mmCIF file of C-alpha atoms and ligand atoms in Angstrom:
data_model
loop_
_atom_site.group_PDB
_atom_site.id
_atom_site.type_symbol
_atom_site.label_atom_id
_atom_site.label_comp_id
_atom_site.label_asym_id
_atom_site.label_seq_id
_atom_site.Cartn_x
_atom_site.Cartn_y
_atom_site.Cartn_z
ATOM 1 C CA MET B 164 52.822 -66.967 0.191
ATOM 2 C CA LYS B 165 52.214 -66.279 -3.475
ATOM 3 C CA GLU B 166 48.652 -67.598 -3.132
ATOM 4 C CA GLN B 167 48.164 -65.494 -0.021
ATOM 5 C CA LEU B 168 49.197 -62.360 -1.982
ATOM 6 C CA GLU B 169 46.881 -63.248 -4.849
ATOM 7 C CA LYS B 170 44.086 -63.797 -2.344
ATOM 8 C CA ILE B 171 44.669 -60.417 -0.715
ATOM 9 C CA LYS B 172 44.612 -58.804 -4.141
ATOM 10 C CA SER B 173 41.348 -60.366 -5.176
ATOM 11 C CA LEU B 174 39.732 -59.811 -1.775
ATOM 12 C CA ALA B 175 40.752 -56.148 -1.914
ATOM 13 C CA HIS B 176 39.235 -55.869 -5.407
ATOM 14 C CA GLU B 177 36.056 -57.442 -4.282
ATOM 15 C CA GLU B 178 35.620 -55.292 -1.195
ATOM 16 C CA LEU B 179 36.657 -52.086 -2.943
ATOM 17 C CA ASP B 180 34.100 -52.693 -5.668
ATOM 18 C CA LYS B 181 31.360 -52.907 -3.074
ATOM 19 C CA CYS B 182 32.562 -49.871 -1.131
ATOM 20 C CA GLU B 183 29.971 -47.034 -1.164
ATOM 21 C CA SER B 184 31.438 -44.385 1.149
ATOM 22 C CA LEU B 185 34.686 -42.575 1.805
ATOM 23 C CA ASP B 186 34.670 -43.749 5.426
ATOM 24 C CA VAL B 187 34.438 -47.402 4.423
ATOM 25 C CA LEU B 188 37.145 -46.803 1.830
ATOM 26 C CA GLU B 189 39.512 -45.463 4.485
ATOM 27 C CA ASN B 190 38.812 -48.518 6.663
ATOM 28 C CA LEU B 191 39.665 -50.783 3.721
ATOM 29 C CA ARG B 192 42.902 -48.927 3.091
ATOM 30 C CA VAL B 193 43.930 -49.476 6.705
ATOM 31 C CA LYS B 194 42.814 -53.093 6.523
ATOM 32 C CA PHE B 195 44.884 -53.949 3.432
ATOM 33 C CA LEU B 196 47.778 -51.473 3.384
ATOM 34 C CA GLY B 197 48.066 -50.177 6.966
ATOM 35 C CA LYS B 198 50.933 -50.912 9.383
ATOM 36 C CA LYS B 199 48.949 -53.723 10.932
ATOM 37 C CA GLY B 200 47.314 -54.530 7.616
ATOM 38 C CA GLU B 201 47.207 -57.798 5.740
ATOM 39 C CA LEU B 202 49.916 -56.990 3.210
ATOM 40 C CA THR B 203 52.338 -55.786 5.923
ATOM 41 C CA GLY B 204 51.635 -59.015 7.791
ATOM 42 C CA ILE B 205 52.818 -61.028 4.767
ATOM 43 C CA LEU B 206 55.890 -58.880 4.205
ATOM 44 C CA LYS B 207 56.909 -59.450 7.816
ATOM 45 C CA GLN B 208 57.127 -63.160 7.105
ATOM 46 C CA MET B 209 59.565 -62.659 4.213
ATOM 47 C CA GLY B 210 62.562 -63.215 6.517
ATOM 48 C CA GLY B 211 61.797 -66.940 6.448
ATOM 49 C CA LEU B 212 62.078 -67.180 2.641
ATOM 50 C CA SER B 213 64.985 -68.507 0.645
ATOM 51 C CA ALA B 214 67.325 -66.093 -1.190
ATOM 52 C CA GLU B 215 65.806 -67.068 -4.537
ATOM 53 C CA GLU B 216 62.239 -66.727 -3.394
ATOM 54 C CA ARG B 217 62.637 -63.387 -1.613
ATOM 55 C CA PRO B 218 62.987 -61.073 -4.659
ATOM 56 C CA VAL B 219 60.180 -62.869 -6.495
ATOM 57 C CA ILE B 220 57.761 -62.560 -3.605
ATOM 58 C CA GLY B 221 59.041 -59.025 -2.868
ATOM 59 C CA GLN B 222 58.285 -57.981 -6.431
ATOM 60 C CA LEU B 223 54.873 -59.585 -6.319
ATOM 61 C CA ALA B 224 54.066 -57.935 -2.991
ATOM 62 C CA ASN B 225 54.992 -54.525 -4.433
ATOM 63 C CA LYS B 226 52.795 -55.143 -7.438
ATOM 64 C CA VAL B 227 49.884 -56.139 -5.237
ATOM 65 C CA ARG B 228 50.410 -53.022 -3.109
ATOM 66 C CA SER B 229 50.463 -50.645 -6.070
ATOM 67 C CA ASP B 230 47.518 -52.433 -7.585
ATOM 68 C CA ILE B 231 45.482 -51.987 -4.402
ATOM 69 C CA GLU B 232 46.655 -48.355 -4.128
ATOM 70 C CA GLU B 233 45.536 -47.628 -7.674
ATOM 71 C CA ASN B 234 42.264 -49.310 -7.016
ATOM 72 C CA ILE B 235 41.700 -47.271 -3.875
ATOM 73 C CA SER B 236 42.466 -43.977 -5.572
ATOM 74 C CA ALA B 237 40.225 -44.816 -8.532
ATOM 75 C CA ARG B 238 37.403 -45.699 -6.159
ATOM 76 C CA MET B 239 38.012 -42.479 -4.212
ATOM 77 C CA GLN B 240 37.714 -40.399 -7.389
ATOM 78 C CA ALA B 241 34.503 -42.143 -8.310
ATOM 79 C CA LEU B 242 32.979 -41.699 -4.854
ATOM 80 C CA LYS B 243 33.978 -38.036 -4.673
ATOM 81 C CA SER B 244 32.495 -37.149 -8.020
ATOM 82 C CA GLU B 245 29.339 -39.038 -7.174
ATOM 83 C CA LEU B 246 29.100 -37.076 -3.934
ATOM 84 C CA ALA B 247 29.635 -33.763 -5.701
ATOM 85 C CA LYS B 248 26.969 -34.646 -8.228
ATOM 86 C CA LYS B 249 24.471 -35.499 -5.509
ATOM 87 C CA GLN B 250 25.229 -32.250 -3.701
ATOM 88 C CA LEU B 251 24.744 -30.244 -6.896
ATOM 89 C CA GLU B 252 21.450 -31.930 -7.558
ATOM 90 C CA ALA B 253 20.245 -31.179 -4.034
ATOM 91 C CA GLU B 254 21.210 -27.535 -4.346
ATOM 92 C CA THR B 255 19.846 -26.932 -7.821
ATOM 93 C CA LEU B 256 18.244 -23.527 -8.334
ATOM 94 C CA ASP B 257 15.272 -23.638 -10.677
ATOM 95 C CA VAL B 258 15.420 -20.261 -12.366
ATOM 96 C CA THR B 259 12.197 -20.936 -14.237
ATOM 97 C CA MET B 260 10.226 -21.242 -10.997
ATOM 98 C CA PRO B 261 7.824 -18.318 -10.487
ATOM 99 C CA GLY B 262 8.952 -15.980 -7.679
ATOM 100 C CA THR B 263 7.035 -15.163 -4.518
ATOM 101 C CA LYS B 264 4.682 -12.368 -5.458
ATOM 102 C CA GLN B 265 4.983 -9.259 -3.298
ATOM 103 C CA LYS B 266 1.685 -7.703 -2.361
ATOM 104 C CA ILE B 267 1.894 -4.068 -3.349
ATOM 105 C CA GLY B 268 -0.548 -1.768 -1.614
ATOM 106 C CA LYS B 269 -2.786 0.786 -3.290
ATOM 107 C CA LEU B 270 -4.234 4.090 -2.324
ATOM 108 C CA HIS B 271 -7.718 3.989 -0.835
ATOM 109 C CA PRO B 272 -10.223 5.511 -3.330
ATOM 110 C CA LEU B 273 -10.856 8.403 -0.908
ATOM 111 C CA THR B 274 -7.124 9.134 -0.681
ATOM 112 C CA ALA B 275 -6.642 8.829 -4.436
ATOM 113 C CA THR B 276 -9.524 11.240 -5.116
ATOM 114 C CA LEU B 277 -8.308 13.681 -2.471
ATOM 115 C CA ASN B 278 -4.797 13.609 -3.948
ATOM 116 C CA ASP B 279 -6.202 14.386 -7.400
ATOM 117 C CA ILE B 280 -8.323 17.241 -6.060
ATOM 118 C CA LYS B 281 -5.338 18.692 -4.168
ATOM 119 C CA GLU B 282 -3.283 18.451 -7.336
ATOM 120 C CA VAL B 283 -5.832 20.508 -9.295
ATOM 121 C CA PHE B 284 -5.965 23.252 -6.651
ATOM 122 C CA LEU B 285 -2.221 23.363 -6.056
ATOM 123 C CA GLY B 286 -1.919 23.878 -9.808
ATOM 124 C CA MET B 287 -4.160 26.943 -9.501
ATOM 125 C CA GLY B 288 -1.994 28.424 -6.747
ATOM 126 C CA PHE B 289 -4.094 27.388 -3.745
ATOM 127 C CA GLU B 290 -2.500 26.566 -0.404
ATOM 128 C CA ILE B 291 -3.586 23.769 1.911
ATOM 129 C CA ALA B 292 -4.876 24.894 5.308
ATOM 130 C CA GLU B 293 -5.656 22.799 8.362
ATOM 131 C CA GLY B 294 -7.944 23.188 11.332
ATOM 132 C CA PRO B 295 -8.839 21.187 14.448
ATOM 133 C CA GLU B 296 -11.525 18.517 14.424
ATOM 134 C CA VAL B 297 -12.550 19.393 17.989
ATOM 135 C CA GLU B 298 -13.778 22.913 17.423
ATOM 136 C CA THR B 299 -15.365 25.730 19.374
ATOM 137 C CA ASP B 300 -18.888 26.927 18.773
ATOM 138 C CA HIS B 301 -17.435 30.209 17.543
ATOM 139 C CA TYR B 302 -15.541 28.734 14.555
ATOM 140 C CA CYS B 303 -18.021 25.999 13.698
ATOM 141 C CA PHE B 304 -21.194 28.142 13.856
ATOM 142 C CA GLU B 305 -21.177 31.618 15.348
ATOM 143 C CA ALA B 306 -18.599 33.269 13.084
ATOM 144 C CA LEU B 307 -20.246 31.566 10.102
ATOM 145 C CA ASN B 308 -23.392 33.559 10.707
ATOM 146 C CA MET B 309 -25.195 30.617 12.306
ATOM 147 C CA PRO B 310 -26.590 32.010 15.523
ATOM 148 C CA LYS B 311 -27.698 29.990 18.560
ATOM 149 C CA HIS B 312 -31.157 29.041 17.284
ATOM 150 C CA HIS B 313 -29.918 27.701 13.935
ATOM 151 C CA PRO B 314 -31.276 24.179 13.258
ATOM 152 C CA ALA B 315 -27.850 22.770 12.301
ATOM 153 C CA ARG B 316 -26.797 23.398 15.888
ATOM 154 C CA ASP B 317 -29.334 20.918 17.187
ATOM 155 C CA THR B 318 -27.920 18.032 19.247
ATOM 156 C CA GLN B 319 -29.624 15.744 16.744
ATOM 157 C CA ASP B 320 -27.025 16.792 14.182
ATOM 158 C CA THR B 321 -23.982 17.779 16.201
ATOM 159 C CA PHE B 322 -21.745 15.938 18.678
ATOM 160 C CA TYR B 323 -21.267 18.267 21.632
ATOM 161 C CA ILE B 324 -18.232 17.908 23.905
ATOM 162 C CA ASN B 325 -19.702 20.632 26.136
ATOM 163 C CA ASP B 326 -21.868 23.732 25.573
ATOM 164 C CA ASN B 327 -19.062 25.509 23.791
ATOM 165 C CA VAL B 328 -17.054 22.710 22.160
ATOM 166 C CA VAL B 329 -18.173 20.389 19.351
ATOM 167 C CA LEU B 330 -16.785 17.890 16.877
ATOM 168 C CA ARG B 331 -16.781 20.068 13.781
ATOM 169 C CA THR B 332 -19.752 19.388 11.515
ATOM 170 C CA GLN B 333 -18.133 21.136 8.542
ATOM 171 C CA THR B 334 -14.702 22.237 7.402
ATOM 172 C CA SER B 335 -16.164 25.749 6.945
ATOM 173 C CA SER B 336 -14.649 26.490 10.377
ATOM 174 C CA VAL B 337 -11.251 26.673 8.652
ATOM 175 C CA GLN B 338 -12.512 29.620 6.565
ATOM 176 C CA ILE B 339 -12.793 31.656 9.742
ATOM 177 C CA ARG B 340 -9.471 30.464 11.184
ATOM 178 C CA THR B 341 -7.782 31.381 7.896
ATOM 179 C CA MET B 342 -9.359 34.834 7.528
ATOM 180 C CA GLU B 343 -8.580 35.691 11.141
ATOM 181 C CA ASN B 344 -4.904 34.952 10.585
ATOM 182 C CA LYS B 345 -4.266 35.984 7.026
ATOM 183 C CA LYS B 346 -5.198 39.019 4.986
ATOM 184 C CA PRO B 347 -6.256 38.805 1.310
ATOM 185 C CA PRO B 348 -5.359 37.602 -1.213
ATOM 186 C CA ILE B 349 -6.433 34.243 0.210
ATOM 187 C CA ARG B 350 -6.610 31.060 -1.799
ATOM 188 C CA ILE B 351 -6.895 27.880 0.278
ATOM 189 C CA ILE B 352 -8.443 24.463 0.346
ATOM 190 C CA SER B 353 -8.827 22.575 3.596
ATOM 191 C CA PRO B 354 -9.521 18.853 3.511
ATOM 192 C CA GLY B 355 -10.411 16.980 6.684
ATOM 193 C CA ARG B 356 -12.756 14.871 8.782
ATOM 194 C CA VAL B 357 -16.133 16.133 9.914
ATOM 195 C CA TYR B 358 -18.659 14.592 12.300
ATOM 196 C CA ARG B 359 -22.409 14.458 12.432
ATOM 197 C CA SER B 360 -24.742 12.561 14.672
ATOM 198 C CA ASP B 361 -26.104 10.466 11.799
ATOM 199 C CA THR B 362 -26.990 6.788 11.690
ATOM 200 C CA VAL B 363 -24.924 4.734 9.274
ATOM 201 C CA ASP B 364 -26.633 3.898 5.979
ATOM 202 C CA ALA B 365 -25.768 3.804 2.273
ATOM 203 C CA THR B 366 -25.301 7.592 2.110
ATOM 204 C CA HIS B 367 -24.604 8.605 5.735
ATOM 205 C CA SER B 368 -21.827 8.117 8.217
ATOM 206 C CA PRO B 369 -21.137 9.864 11.545
ATOM 207 C CA LEU B 370 -17.630 10.557 10.240
ATOM 208 C CA PHE B 371 -16.968 11.707 6.706
ATOM 209 C CA HIS B 372 -14.674 14.060 4.820
ATOM 210 C CA GLN B 373 -15.029 17.498 3.318
ATOM 211 C CA ILE B 374 -12.793 19.760 1.327
ATOM 212 C CA GLU B 375 -13.403 23.406 2.022
ATOM 213 C CA GLY B 376 -12.358 26.049 -0.464
ATOM 214 C CA LEU B 377 -11.958 29.779 0.091
ATOM 215 C CA VAL B 378 -10.807 32.598 -2.173
ATOM 216 C CA VAL B 379 -10.824 36.227 -1.008
ATOM 217 C CA ASP B 380 -9.413 39.088 -3.032
ATOM 218 C CA LYS B 381 -10.405 42.293 -4.771
ATOM 219 C CA GLY B 382 -12.946 41.790 -7.545
ATOM 220 C CA ILE B 383 -13.781 38.110 -6.983
ATOM 221 C CA THR B 384 -17.126 37.199 -8.557
ATOM 222 C CA MET B 385 -19.461 34.266 -9.003
ATOM 223 C CA ALA B 386 -17.866 33.712 -12.422
ATOM 224 C CA ASP B 387 -14.581 32.850 -10.672
ATOM 225 C CA LEU B 388 -16.409 30.339 -8.513
ATOM 226 C CA ASN B 389 -18.067 28.811 -11.554
ATOM 227 C CA GLY B 390 -14.827 28.611 -13.540
ATOM 228 C CA THR B 391 -12.866 27.111 -10.647
ATOM 229 C CA LEU B 392 -15.429 24.402 -9.938
ATOM 230 C CA GLU B 393 -15.923 23.626 -13.616
ATOM 231 C CA LEU B 394 -12.205 23.071 -14.052
ATOM 232 C CA LEU B 395 -12.088 20.849 -10.959
ATOM 233 C CA MET B 396 -14.987 18.692 -12.095
ATOM 234 C CA LYS B 397 -13.639 18.289 -15.622
ATOM 235 C CA ARG B 398 -10.326 17.122 -14.164
ATOM 236 C CA ILE B 399 -12.005 14.657 -11.820
ATOM 237 C CA TYR B 400 -14.886 13.378 -13.977
ATOM 238 C CA GLY B 401 -13.585 13.977 -17.486
ATOM 239 C CA GLU B 402 -13.605 16.817 -19.992
ATOM 240 C CA ASP B 403 -17.252 16.325 -20.989
ATOM 241 C CA CYS B 404 -18.469 16.902 -17.426
ATOM 242 C CA GLN B 405 -20.899 19.836 -17.200
ATOM 243 C CA ILE B 406 -21.939 21.588 -14.015
ATOM 244 C CA ARG B 407 -24.730 23.964 -13.094
ATOM 245 C CA LEU B 408 -25.253 26.304 -10.147
ATOM 246 C CA ARG B 409 -28.697 26.144 -8.530
ATOM 247 C CA PRO B 410 -29.853 28.799 -6.028
ATOM 248 C CA HIS B 411 -29.764 27.631 -2.429
ATOM 249 C CA HIS B 412 -29.271 29.003 1.070
ATOM 250 C CA PHE B 413 -26.293 28.852 3.381
ATOM 251 C CA PRO B 414 -25.992 31.349 6.250
ATOM 252 C CA TYR B 415 -22.329 32.155 5.444
ATOM 253 C CA THR B 416 -22.708 32.851 1.711
ATOM 254 C CA GLU B 417 -24.789 35.332 -0.244
ATOM 255 C CA PRO B 418 -25.777 34.425 -2.861
ATOM 256 C CA SER B 419 -25.538 30.699 -2.205
ATOM 257 C CA ALA B 420 -25.718 27.848 -4.640
ATOM 258 C CA GLU B 421 -25.737 24.131 -4.843
ATOM 259 C CA VAL B 422 -23.549 22.808 -7.595
ATOM 260 C CA ASP B 423 -24.798 19.893 -9.663
ATOM 261 C CA MET B 424 -23.112 17.815 -12.332
ATOM 262 C CA MET B 425 -24.928 16.663 -15.454
ATOM 263 C CA CYS B 426 -25.792 12.984 -14.919
ATOM 264 C CA PHE B 427 -23.085 10.890 -16.564
ATOM 265 C CA ASN B 428 -25.606 8.127 -17.119
ATOM 266 C CA CYS B 429 -28.384 9.953 -19.034
ATOM 267 C CA HIS B 430 -26.596 13.206 -19.941
ATOM 268 C CA GLY B 431 -29.374 15.391 -18.575
ATOM 269 C CA ALA B 432 -32.369 13.462 -19.894
ATOM 270 C CA GLY B 433 -33.349 11.992 -16.532
ATOM 271 C CA CYS B 434 -32.856 8.412 -15.316
ATOM 272 C CA PRO B 435 -33.185 6.377 -12.097
ATOM 273 C CA LEU B 436 -29.564 7.154 -11.133
ATOM 274 C CA CYS B 437 -30.214 10.925 -10.965
ATOM 275 C CA LYS B 438 -33.819 10.414 -9.764
ATOM 276 C CA ASN B 439 -35.044 11.858 -13.055
ATOM 277 C CA GLU B 440 -33.333 15.172 -12.368
ATOM 278 C CA GLY B 441 -30.796 14.935 -15.182
ATOM 279 C CA TYR B 442 -28.284 16.346 -12.660
ATOM 280 C CA ILE B 443 -26.533 15.016 -9.569
ATOM 281 C CA GLU B 444 -25.904 17.257 -6.558
ATOM 282 C CA LEU B 445 -22.209 17.647 -5.792
ATOM 283 C CA LEU B 446 -21.502 20.416 -3.322
ATOM 284 C CA GLY B 447 -22.465 23.697 -1.681
ATOM 285 C CA ALA B 448 -20.917 27.033 -2.544
ATOM 286 C CA GLY B 449 -21.479 30.766 -2.692
ATOM 287 C CA MET B 450 -20.058 34.252 -2.305
ATOM 288 C CA VAL B 451 -18.714 34.771 1.226
ATOM 289 C CA HIS B 452 -21.343 36.665 3.246
ATOM 290 C CA PRO B 453 -20.299 40.302 4.005
ATOM 291 C CA LYS B 454 -21.042 39.684 7.692
ATOM 292 C CA VAL B 455 -18.574 36.807 7.743
ATOM 293 C CA LEU B 456 -15.847 38.886 6.075
ATOM 294 C CA GLU B 457 -16.484 41.767 8.466
ATOM 295 C CA GLY B 458 -16.375 39.464 11.504
ATOM 296 C CA CYS B 459 -12.886 38.405 10.454
ATOM 297 C CA GLY B 460 -11.719 41.996 10.005
ATOM 298 C CA ILE B 461 -11.899 42.041 6.209
ATOM 299 C CA ASP B 462 -13.670 45.032 4.654
ATOM 300 C CA PRO B 463 -16.514 43.722 2.439
ATOM 301 C CA GLU B 464 -16.534 47.044 0.576
ATOM 302 C CA VAL B 465 -12.997 46.344 -0.652
ATOM 303 C CA TYR B 466 -12.833 42.564 -0.820
ATOM 304 C CA SER B 467 -15.119 39.800 -1.962
ATOM 305 C CA GLY B 468 -14.712 36.053 -2.025
ATOM 306 C CA PHE B 469 -16.198 32.714 -2.831
ATOM 307 C CA ALA B 470 -16.309 29.532 -0.790
ATOM 308 C CA PHE B 471 -17.338 25.955 -1.344
ATOM 309 C CA GLY B 472 -17.565 22.699 0.560
ATOM 310 C CA ILE B 473 -17.112 19.397 -1.234
ATOM 311 C CA GLY B 474 -18.133 16.033 0.214
ATOM 312 C CA LEU B 475 -15.180 13.770 -0.544
ATOM 313 C CA GLU B 476 -17.244 10.575 -0.195
ATOM 314 C CA ARG B 477 -19.878 11.797 -2.619
ATOM 315 C CA ILE B 478 -17.322 12.797 -5.257
ATOM 316 C CA THR B 479 -15.459 9.495 -4.846
ATOM 317 C CA MET B 480 -18.633 7.409 -5.054
ATOM 318 C CA GLY B 481 -19.684 9.210 -8.232
ATOM 319 C CA ARG B 482 -16.262 8.835 -9.721
ATOM 320 C CA TYR B 483 -15.899 5.104 -9.108
ATOM 321 C CA LYS B 484 -19.658 4.345 -9.325
ATOM 322 C CA ILE B 485 -19.796 3.077 -5.746
ATOM 323 C CA GLY B 486 -23.400 2.698 -4.596
ATOM 324 C CA ASP B 487 -22.923 2.321 -0.846
ATOM 325 C CA MET B 488 -20.793 4.583 1.341
ATOM 326 C CA ARG B 489 -20.205 1.846 3.917
ATOM 327 C CA LEU B 490 -17.989 0.018 1.425
ATOM 328 C CA LEU B 491 -15.464 2.837 1.770
ATOM 329 C CA TYR B 492 -15.011 2.205 5.482
ATOM 330 C CA GLU B 493 -15.158 -1.573 5.776
ATOM 331 C CA ASN B 494 -11.583 -2.077 4.591
ATOM 332 C CA ASP B 495 -12.474 -5.207 2.657
ATOM 333 C CA MET B 496 -9.506 -5.819 0.377
ATOM 334 C CA ARG B 497 -11.683 -7.648 -2.154
ATOM 335 C CA PHE B 498 -13.541 -4.380 -2.643
ATOM 336 C CA LEU B 499 -10.692 -1.888 -2.283
ATOM 337 C CA GLY B 500 -8.363 -3.913 -4.535
ATOM 338 C CA GLN B 501 -10.567 -3.132 -7.547
ATOM 339 C CA PHE B 502 -9.637 0.538 -7.803
HETATM 340 N N1 DAH K 1463 -20.578 23.560 4.942
HETATM 341 C C1 DAH K 1463 -21.538 23.082 3.977
HETATM 342 C C2 DAH K 1463 -21.978 21.676 4.358
HETATM 343 O O1 DAH K 1463 -21.419 21.099 5.244
HETATM 344 C C3 DAH K 1463 -20.933 23.057 2.601
HETATM 345 C C4 DAH K 1463 -20.658 24.442 2.115
HETATM 346 C C5 DAH K 1463 -21.662 25.170 1.501
HETATM 347 C C6 DAH K 1463 -19.421 25.010 2.296
HETATM 348 C C7 DAH K 1463 -21.426 26.439 1.040
HETATM 349 C C8 DAH K 1463 -19.196 26.313 1.837
HETATM 350 C C9 DAH K 1463 -20.200 27.002 1.202
HETATM 351 O O2 DAH K 1463 -18.018 26.898 1.975
HETATM 352 O O3 DAH K 1463 -19.942 28.266 0.766
HETATM 353 O O4 DAH K 1463 -22.915 21.186 3.765
#
């Protein structure tokens, strides 16, 4: 019986040493120490021992039991800490790993330029006015002193919805809508889409954007127009930007002017960029025609005003040195991401 106990002890040692999981460990505990286990089996036979032998074997059996118990609990500790270590390793957070980069959007160059232009005018006390893109003949042409035979009213240039309704070809229509609804002093800009029956190329698009400006008050002169536009252009193109007003004709202004900016490339000397002009054309402007004021119920003897129409694409292209207008509409992120 003594040998049997020693054998159980060494067998338990051997198997516990090899044990690699908590489940197997539990099975071993049952096998050696359980009610139907090997040690219990031996103890059951103790009834057949002599009175001298019984305490000796009993003592030995208890020793073997506590030995195996100790062994089991030591193995359990080892397995548990190994398990915890493995789990920690699997869940490790590498704080030095670079994060997932969020793509942050940007304003489209047209939007950015428009925002800057709005900012300049809001700073000068202008309000922002809106008008419809589907416009009547009256607001788009007639009230702007462009009678029926005017060449701009040709179907070659204008999208007609019907005889009386067009897609507006210019934001100048908002001048009329404003003056019909509001009495001077008037100080507005009106940005928006305009449409012309043009074929797409590097400088043309059937849809583009204008920003109309209108100021009507007592004593407004060409000098106010000049000063306002000069300030705008310096803010947009930089303080050394110089503009000039060149005589022109628009039916709704008298006198009328085209406004040019000194070429930023050659500073007026003439180069391929400005086609040897030394200046680059920016926009149309003038003093509001007395007939237009009168048509809107404003007395031209009392009030005067100036107006201008800026092409947003042209200003943006000049500002960012973009050579082809189509790039602004293609929504290619490789292009747009540069600004
Ligand atoms: N409407 C003109 C165009 O589309 C631009 C323009 C010229 C607007 C003179 C004006 C102006 O208000 O006074 O080319």
